[in-house]
CSV table of C-alpha atoms in Angstrom, one decimal:
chain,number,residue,atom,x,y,z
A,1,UNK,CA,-4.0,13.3,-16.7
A,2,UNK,CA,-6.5,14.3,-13.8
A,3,UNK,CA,-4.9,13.4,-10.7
A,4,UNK,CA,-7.2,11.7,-7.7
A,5,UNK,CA,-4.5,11.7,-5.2
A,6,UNK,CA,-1.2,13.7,-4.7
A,7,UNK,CA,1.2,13.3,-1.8
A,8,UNK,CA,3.7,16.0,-1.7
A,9,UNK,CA,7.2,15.5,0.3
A,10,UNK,CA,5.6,13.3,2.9
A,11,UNK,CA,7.4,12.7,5.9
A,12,UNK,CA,6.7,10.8,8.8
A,13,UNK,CA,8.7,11.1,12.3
A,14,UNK,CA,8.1,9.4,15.5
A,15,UNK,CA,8.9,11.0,18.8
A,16,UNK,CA,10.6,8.3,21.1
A,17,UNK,CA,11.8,8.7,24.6
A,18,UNK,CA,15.3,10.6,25.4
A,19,UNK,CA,13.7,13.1,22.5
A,20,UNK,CA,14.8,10.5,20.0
A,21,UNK,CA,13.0,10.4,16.1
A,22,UNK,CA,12.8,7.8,14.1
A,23,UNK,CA,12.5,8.6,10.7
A,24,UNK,CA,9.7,6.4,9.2
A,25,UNK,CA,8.6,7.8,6.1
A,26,UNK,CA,10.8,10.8,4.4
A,27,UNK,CA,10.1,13.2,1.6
A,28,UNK,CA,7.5,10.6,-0.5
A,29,UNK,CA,6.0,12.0,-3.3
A,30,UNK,CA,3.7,10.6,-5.7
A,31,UNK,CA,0.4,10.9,-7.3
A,32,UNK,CA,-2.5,8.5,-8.3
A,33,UNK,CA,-5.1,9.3,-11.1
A,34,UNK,CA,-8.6,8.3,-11.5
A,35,UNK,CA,-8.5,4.8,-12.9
A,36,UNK,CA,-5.0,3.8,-11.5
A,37,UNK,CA,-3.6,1.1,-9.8
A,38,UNK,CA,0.0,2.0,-7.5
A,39,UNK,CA,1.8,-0.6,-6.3
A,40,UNK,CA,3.9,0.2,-3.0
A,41,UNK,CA,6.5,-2.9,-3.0
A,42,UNK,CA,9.6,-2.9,-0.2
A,43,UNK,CA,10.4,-5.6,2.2
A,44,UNK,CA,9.1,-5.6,5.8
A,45,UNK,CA,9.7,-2.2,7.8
A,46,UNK,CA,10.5,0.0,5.1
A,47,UNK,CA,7.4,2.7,6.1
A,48,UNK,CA,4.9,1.1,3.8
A,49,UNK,CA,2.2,0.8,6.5
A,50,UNK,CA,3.2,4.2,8.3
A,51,UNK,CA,2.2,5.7,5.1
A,52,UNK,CA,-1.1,4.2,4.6
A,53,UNK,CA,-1.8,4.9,8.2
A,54,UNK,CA,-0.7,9.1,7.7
A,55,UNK,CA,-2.8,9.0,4.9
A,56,UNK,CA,-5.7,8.5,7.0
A,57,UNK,CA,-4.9,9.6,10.3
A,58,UNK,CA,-4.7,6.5,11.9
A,59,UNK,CA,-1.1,7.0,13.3
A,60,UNK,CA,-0.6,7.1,17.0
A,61,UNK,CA,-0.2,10.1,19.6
A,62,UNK,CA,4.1,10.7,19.0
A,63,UNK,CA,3.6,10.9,15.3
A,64,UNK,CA,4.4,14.0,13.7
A,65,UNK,CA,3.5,14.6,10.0
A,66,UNK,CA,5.0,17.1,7.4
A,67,UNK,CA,4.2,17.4,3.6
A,68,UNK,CA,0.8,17.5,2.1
A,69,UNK,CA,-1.5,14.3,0.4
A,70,UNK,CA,-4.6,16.1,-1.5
A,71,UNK,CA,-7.7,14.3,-1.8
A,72,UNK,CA,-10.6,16.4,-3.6
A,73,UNK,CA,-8.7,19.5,-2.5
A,74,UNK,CA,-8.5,18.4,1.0
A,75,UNK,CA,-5.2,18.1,2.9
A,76,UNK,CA,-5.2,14.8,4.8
A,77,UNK,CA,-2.3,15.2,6.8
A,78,UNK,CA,-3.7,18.7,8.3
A,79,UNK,CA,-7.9,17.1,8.5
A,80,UNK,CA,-9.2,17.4,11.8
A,81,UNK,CA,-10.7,13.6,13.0
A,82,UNK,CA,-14.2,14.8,13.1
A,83,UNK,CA,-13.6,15.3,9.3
A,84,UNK,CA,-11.9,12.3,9.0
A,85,UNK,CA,-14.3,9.9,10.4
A,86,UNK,CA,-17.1,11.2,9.0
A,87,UNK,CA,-16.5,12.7,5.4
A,88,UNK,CA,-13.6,10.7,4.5
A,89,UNK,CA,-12.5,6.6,5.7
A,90,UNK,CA,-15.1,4.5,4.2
A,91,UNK,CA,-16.7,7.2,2.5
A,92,UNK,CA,-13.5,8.6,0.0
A,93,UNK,CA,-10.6,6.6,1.2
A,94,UNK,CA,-11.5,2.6,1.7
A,95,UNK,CA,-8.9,0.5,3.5
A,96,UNK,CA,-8.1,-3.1,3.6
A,97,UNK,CA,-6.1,-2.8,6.9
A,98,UNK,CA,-2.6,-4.7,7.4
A,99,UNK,CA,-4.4,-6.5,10.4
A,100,UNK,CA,-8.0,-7.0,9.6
A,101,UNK,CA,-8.4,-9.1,13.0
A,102,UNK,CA,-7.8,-5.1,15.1
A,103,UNK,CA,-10.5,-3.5,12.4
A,104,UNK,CA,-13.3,-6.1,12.8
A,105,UNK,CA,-15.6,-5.7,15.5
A,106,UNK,CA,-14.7,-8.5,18.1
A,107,UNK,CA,-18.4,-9.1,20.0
A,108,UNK,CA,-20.4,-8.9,15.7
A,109,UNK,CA,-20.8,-11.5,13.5
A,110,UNK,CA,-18.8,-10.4,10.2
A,111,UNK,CA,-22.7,-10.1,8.6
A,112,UNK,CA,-24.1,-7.4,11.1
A,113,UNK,CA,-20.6,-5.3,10.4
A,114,UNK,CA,-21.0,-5.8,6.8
A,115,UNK,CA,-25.0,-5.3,6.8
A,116,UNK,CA,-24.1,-2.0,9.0
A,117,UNK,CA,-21.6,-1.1,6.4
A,118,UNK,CA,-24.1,-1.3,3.6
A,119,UNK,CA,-26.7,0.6,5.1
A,120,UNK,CA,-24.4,3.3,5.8
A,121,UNK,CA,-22.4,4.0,3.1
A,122,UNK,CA,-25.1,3.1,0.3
A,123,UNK,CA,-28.3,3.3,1.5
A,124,UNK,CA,-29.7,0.1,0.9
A,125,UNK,CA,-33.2,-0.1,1.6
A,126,UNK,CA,-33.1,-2.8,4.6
A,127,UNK,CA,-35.8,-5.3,2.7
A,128,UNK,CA,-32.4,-5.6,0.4
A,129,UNK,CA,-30.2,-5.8,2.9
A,130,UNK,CA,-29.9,-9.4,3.6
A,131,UNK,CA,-29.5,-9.8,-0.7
A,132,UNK,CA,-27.1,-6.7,-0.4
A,133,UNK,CA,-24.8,-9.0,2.2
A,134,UNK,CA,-24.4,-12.1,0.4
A,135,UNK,CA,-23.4,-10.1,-2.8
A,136,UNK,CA,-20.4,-8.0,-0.3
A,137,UNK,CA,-19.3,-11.0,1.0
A,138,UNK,CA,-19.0,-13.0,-2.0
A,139,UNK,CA,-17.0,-10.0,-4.5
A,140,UNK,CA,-14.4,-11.2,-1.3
A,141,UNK,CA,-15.0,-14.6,-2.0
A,142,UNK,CA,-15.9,-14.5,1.5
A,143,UNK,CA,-18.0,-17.8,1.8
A,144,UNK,CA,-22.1,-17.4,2.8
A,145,UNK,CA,-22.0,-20.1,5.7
A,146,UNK,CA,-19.2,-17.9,7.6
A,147,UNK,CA,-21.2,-15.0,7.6
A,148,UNK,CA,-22.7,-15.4,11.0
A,149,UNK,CA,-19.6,-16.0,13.0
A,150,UNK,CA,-17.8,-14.0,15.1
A,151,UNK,CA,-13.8,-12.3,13.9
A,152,UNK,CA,-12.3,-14.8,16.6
A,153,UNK,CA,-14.1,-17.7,14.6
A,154,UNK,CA,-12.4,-16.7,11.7
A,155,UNK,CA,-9.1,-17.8,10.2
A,156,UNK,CA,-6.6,-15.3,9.1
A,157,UNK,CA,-7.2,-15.6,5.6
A,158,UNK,CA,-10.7,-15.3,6.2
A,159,UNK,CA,-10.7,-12.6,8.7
A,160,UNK,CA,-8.5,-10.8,5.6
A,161,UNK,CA,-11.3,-11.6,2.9
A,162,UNK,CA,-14.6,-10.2,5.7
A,163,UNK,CA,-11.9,-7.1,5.8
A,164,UNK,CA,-11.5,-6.8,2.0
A,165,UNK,CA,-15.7,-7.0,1.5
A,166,UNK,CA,-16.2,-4.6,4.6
A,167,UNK,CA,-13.6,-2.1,2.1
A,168,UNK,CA,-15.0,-2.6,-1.4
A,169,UNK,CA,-18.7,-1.8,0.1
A,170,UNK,CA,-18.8,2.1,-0.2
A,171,UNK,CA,-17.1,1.9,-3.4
A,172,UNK,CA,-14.6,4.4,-2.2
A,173,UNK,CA,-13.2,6.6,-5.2
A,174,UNK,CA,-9.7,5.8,-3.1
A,175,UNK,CA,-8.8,2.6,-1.9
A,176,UNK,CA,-5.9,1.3,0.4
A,177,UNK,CA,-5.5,-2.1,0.3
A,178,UNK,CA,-2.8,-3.4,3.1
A,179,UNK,CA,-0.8,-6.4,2.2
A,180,UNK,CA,-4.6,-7.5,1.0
A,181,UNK,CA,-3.2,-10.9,0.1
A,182,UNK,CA,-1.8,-12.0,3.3
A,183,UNK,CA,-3.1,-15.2,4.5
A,184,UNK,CA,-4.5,-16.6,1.2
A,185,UNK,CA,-3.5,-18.7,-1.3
A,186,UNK,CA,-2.6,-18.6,-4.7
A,187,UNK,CA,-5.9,-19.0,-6.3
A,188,UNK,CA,-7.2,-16.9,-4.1
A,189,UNK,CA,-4.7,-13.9,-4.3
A,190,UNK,CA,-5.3,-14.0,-7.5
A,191,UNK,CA,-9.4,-14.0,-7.3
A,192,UNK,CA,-9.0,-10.5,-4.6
A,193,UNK,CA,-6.4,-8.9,-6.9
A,194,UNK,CA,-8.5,-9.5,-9.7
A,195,UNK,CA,-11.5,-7.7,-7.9
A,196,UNK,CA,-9.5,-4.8,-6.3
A,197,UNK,CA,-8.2,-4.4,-10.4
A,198,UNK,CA,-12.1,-4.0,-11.0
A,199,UNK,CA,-12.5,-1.7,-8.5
A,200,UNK,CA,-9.8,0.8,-9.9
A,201,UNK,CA,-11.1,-0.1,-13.9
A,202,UNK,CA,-14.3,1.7,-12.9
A,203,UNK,CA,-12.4,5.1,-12.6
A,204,UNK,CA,-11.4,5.1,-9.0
A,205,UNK,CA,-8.1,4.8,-7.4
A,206,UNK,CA,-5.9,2.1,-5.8
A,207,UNK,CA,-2.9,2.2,-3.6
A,208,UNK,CA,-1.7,-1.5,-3.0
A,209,UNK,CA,0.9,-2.0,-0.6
A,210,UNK,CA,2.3,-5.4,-0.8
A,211,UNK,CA,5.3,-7.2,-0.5
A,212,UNK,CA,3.7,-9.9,-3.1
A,213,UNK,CA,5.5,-9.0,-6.2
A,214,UNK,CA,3.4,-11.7,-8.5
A,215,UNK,CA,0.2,-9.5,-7.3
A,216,UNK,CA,1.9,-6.2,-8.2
A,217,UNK,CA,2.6,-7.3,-11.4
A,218,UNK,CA,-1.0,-8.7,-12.3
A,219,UNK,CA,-2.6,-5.6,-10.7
A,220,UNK,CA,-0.2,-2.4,-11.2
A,221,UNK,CA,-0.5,0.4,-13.4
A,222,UNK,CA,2.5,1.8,-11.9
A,223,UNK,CA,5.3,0.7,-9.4
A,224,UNK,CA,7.0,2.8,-6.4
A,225,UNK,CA,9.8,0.9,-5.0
A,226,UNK,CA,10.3,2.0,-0.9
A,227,UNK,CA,13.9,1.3,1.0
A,228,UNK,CA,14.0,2.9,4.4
A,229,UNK,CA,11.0,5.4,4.6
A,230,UNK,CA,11.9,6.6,1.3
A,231,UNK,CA,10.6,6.1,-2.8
A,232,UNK,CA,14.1,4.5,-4.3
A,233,UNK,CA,12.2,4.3,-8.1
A,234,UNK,CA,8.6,4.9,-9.8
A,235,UNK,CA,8.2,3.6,-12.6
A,236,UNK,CA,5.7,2.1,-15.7
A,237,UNK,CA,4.3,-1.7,-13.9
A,238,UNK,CA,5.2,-3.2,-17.7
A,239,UNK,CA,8.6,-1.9,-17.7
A,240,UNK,CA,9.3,-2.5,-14.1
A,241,UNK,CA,8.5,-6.2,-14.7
A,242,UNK,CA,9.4,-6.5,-18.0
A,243,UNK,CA,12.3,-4.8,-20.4
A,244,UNK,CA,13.9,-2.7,-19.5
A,245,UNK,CA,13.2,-3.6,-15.9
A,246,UNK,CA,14.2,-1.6,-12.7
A,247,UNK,CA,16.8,1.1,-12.6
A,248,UNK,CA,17.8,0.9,-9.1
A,249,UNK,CA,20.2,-1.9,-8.1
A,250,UNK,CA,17.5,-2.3,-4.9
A,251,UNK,CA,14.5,-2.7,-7.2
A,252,UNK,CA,16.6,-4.6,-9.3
A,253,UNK,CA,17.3,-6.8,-5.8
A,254,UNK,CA,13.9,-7.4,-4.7
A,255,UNK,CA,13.0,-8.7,-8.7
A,256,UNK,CA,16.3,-11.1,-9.1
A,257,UNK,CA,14.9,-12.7,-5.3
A,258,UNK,CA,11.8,-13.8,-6.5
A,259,UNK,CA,11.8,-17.8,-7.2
A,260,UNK,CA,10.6,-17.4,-10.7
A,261,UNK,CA,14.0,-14.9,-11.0
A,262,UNK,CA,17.2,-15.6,-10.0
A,263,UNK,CA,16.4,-16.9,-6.6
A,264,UNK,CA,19.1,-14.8,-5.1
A,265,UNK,CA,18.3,-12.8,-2.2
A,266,UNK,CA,19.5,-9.1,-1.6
A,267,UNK,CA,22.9,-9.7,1.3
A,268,UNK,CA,22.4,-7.8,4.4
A,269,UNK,CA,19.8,-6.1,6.5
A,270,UNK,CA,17.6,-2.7,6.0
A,271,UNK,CA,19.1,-0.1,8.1
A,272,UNK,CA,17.9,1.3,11.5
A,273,UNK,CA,15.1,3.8,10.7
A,274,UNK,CA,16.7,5.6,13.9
A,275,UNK,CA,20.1,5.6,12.5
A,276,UNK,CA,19.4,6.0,8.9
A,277,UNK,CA,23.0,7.3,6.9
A,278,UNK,CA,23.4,10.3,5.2
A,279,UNK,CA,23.6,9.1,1.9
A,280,UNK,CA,21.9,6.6,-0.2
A,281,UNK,CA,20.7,3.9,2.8
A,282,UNK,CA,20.8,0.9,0.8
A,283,UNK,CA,24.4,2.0,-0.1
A,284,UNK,CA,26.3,-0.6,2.7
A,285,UNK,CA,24.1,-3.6,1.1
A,286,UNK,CA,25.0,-2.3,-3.0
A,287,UNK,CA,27.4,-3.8,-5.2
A,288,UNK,CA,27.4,-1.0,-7.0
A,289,UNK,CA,27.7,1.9,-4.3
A,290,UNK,CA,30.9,4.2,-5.1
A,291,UNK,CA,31.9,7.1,-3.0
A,292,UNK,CA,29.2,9.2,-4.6
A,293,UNK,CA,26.7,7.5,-3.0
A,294,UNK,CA,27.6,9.1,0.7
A,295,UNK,CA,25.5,12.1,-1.2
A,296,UNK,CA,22.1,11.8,-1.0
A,297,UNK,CA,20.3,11.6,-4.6
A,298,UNK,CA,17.0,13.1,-5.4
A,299,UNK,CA,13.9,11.7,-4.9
A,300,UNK,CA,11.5,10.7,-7.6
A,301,UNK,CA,8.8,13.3,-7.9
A,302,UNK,CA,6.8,12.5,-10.8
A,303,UNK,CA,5.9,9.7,-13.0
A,304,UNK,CA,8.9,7.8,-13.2
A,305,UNK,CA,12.1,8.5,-11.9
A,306,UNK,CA,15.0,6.7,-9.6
A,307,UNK,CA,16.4,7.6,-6.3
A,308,UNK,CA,20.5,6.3,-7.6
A,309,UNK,CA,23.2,8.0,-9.2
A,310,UNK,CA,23.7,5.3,-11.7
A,311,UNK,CA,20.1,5.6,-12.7
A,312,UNK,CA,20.9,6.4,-15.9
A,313,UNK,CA,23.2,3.7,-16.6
A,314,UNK,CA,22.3,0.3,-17.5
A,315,UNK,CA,23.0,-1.8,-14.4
A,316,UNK,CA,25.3,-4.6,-15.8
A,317,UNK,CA,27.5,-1.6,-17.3
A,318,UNK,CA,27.8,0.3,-14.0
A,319,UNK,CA,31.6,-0.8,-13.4
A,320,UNK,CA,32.3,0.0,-17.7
């Protein structure tokens, strides 16, 4: 399988006063192929948004980077910014940022950023241009009458749809969409997942980072499970969701939470990024977690694979 995007052993540290790091990311490693939908899925604060952000540069002044994430056969982490704003965010990698209300221009009405947009990245001829808008806005189901206000005008689920148009526009062979269903509702989750699918079924690449596990399910190719900076499992979307399900007992967690599941939420709290353990992190909150698990376990590196030392083992028959 040609591969679009690989990140290598990805790390991400932040450099904090007293010359202490937090660890936000650590040693991620997947890739994404032409065509292919990921699905990053981890509760709030897990490094999910750091890693979209090193992926483009966008991380502030005390970040430090290791690792590689080849694009083309271009290392983004090492990329200088003139490279990066000009050959690469908008043009290879699109992004439907976290916070669309910081991306949007704050004094332009959400048409001249998108009419802007379109003339850049496409070309558009600018007697088409006015056509050319309307059509952006509306594969966002961003409504026609809105067009000419300002981002502050905007509510947050439609500030979040302008966003999602002003991404799709350059038809990006890479796309980062950032918690792209925050804000909306049901119907229209489903109407922007639905388009972002498109987007990937015309042979480019998708990295959705969400915390919404229905959208993951109705968009996902693949699944990549993140618990405190790191990948706990990869794995198949239709056997994540469906039989045999997750390997890890987190994965297995975040699934048995959802309404539609169990309804039984995961006891405890995420662990300090700044005071991660030396083991398995989600170890104090695990059932399951034996003295084995004060040992680190592997990484997933590939395809599939699970960050647990009971992987292997069905998880009802852990304790057998």
């Amino acid at each position: 399988m040609d591969t679009l995007l690989s990140v290598q052993n990805l790390s991400v540290r932040f450099r904090m006063r007293g010359g202490r790091h937090i660890a936000a990311v650590s040693e991620v490693s997947f890739d994404i192929a032409p065509g292919e939908c990921l699905a990053l899925v981890g509760e709030s604060g897990c490094g999910k948004s750091v890693l979209a952000a090193a992926l483009l540069g966008l991380l502030p002044d005390n970040a430090r980077t290791s690792g590689a994430a080849h694009l083309d056969g271009l290392d983004l982490l090492t990329a200088d910014e003139a490279t990066l704003a000009r050959t690469i965010r908008g043009r290879r990698v699109g992004l439907v940022p976290q916070s669309p209300a910081a991306h949007l221009t704050p004094v332009r009405t959400v048409r001249s950023q998108l009419r802007e947009a379109i003339r850049e990245l496409t070309g558009t001829p600018r007697r088409r241009l006015a056509e050319a808008t309307v059509a952006a806005a509306a594969r966002a189901a961003f409504p026609a009458g809105h067009l000419d206000r300002h981002p502050h005008e905007l509510s947050g689920g439609l500030a979040q749809r302008a966003a999602t148009a002003l991404a799709l526009v350059g038809d990006a062979p890479l796309l980062i969409a950032d918690e792209p269903t925050t804000g909306l509702d049901r119907d229209l989750v489903d109407r922007t997942v639905d388009e972002l699918r498109r987007h990937a079924d015309d042979g480019r690449g998708l990295l959705v980072i969400t915390h919404d596990l229905a959208a993951a399910e109705r968009i996902a190719d693949r699944v990549a499970v993140m618990y405190a900076g790191r990948i706990v499992e990869l794995a198949e979307a239709r056997a994540f969701f469906g039989e045999p399900g997750p390997r890890h007992p987190y994965a297995h967690g975040l699934l048995n939470a959802l309404p539609e599941r169990a309804f039984t939420p995961i006891p405890g709290m995420p662990p300090e990024l700044g005071a991660l353990p030396e083991g398995c992190a989600f170890a104090p909150r695990c059932e399951r977690a034996t003295e084995a698990c004060a040992v680190l376990p592997d990484m997933p590196t590939g395809t599939e694979g699970t960050a647990c030392w009971f992987s292997l083992r069905p998880l009802e028959r852990v304790h057998a």
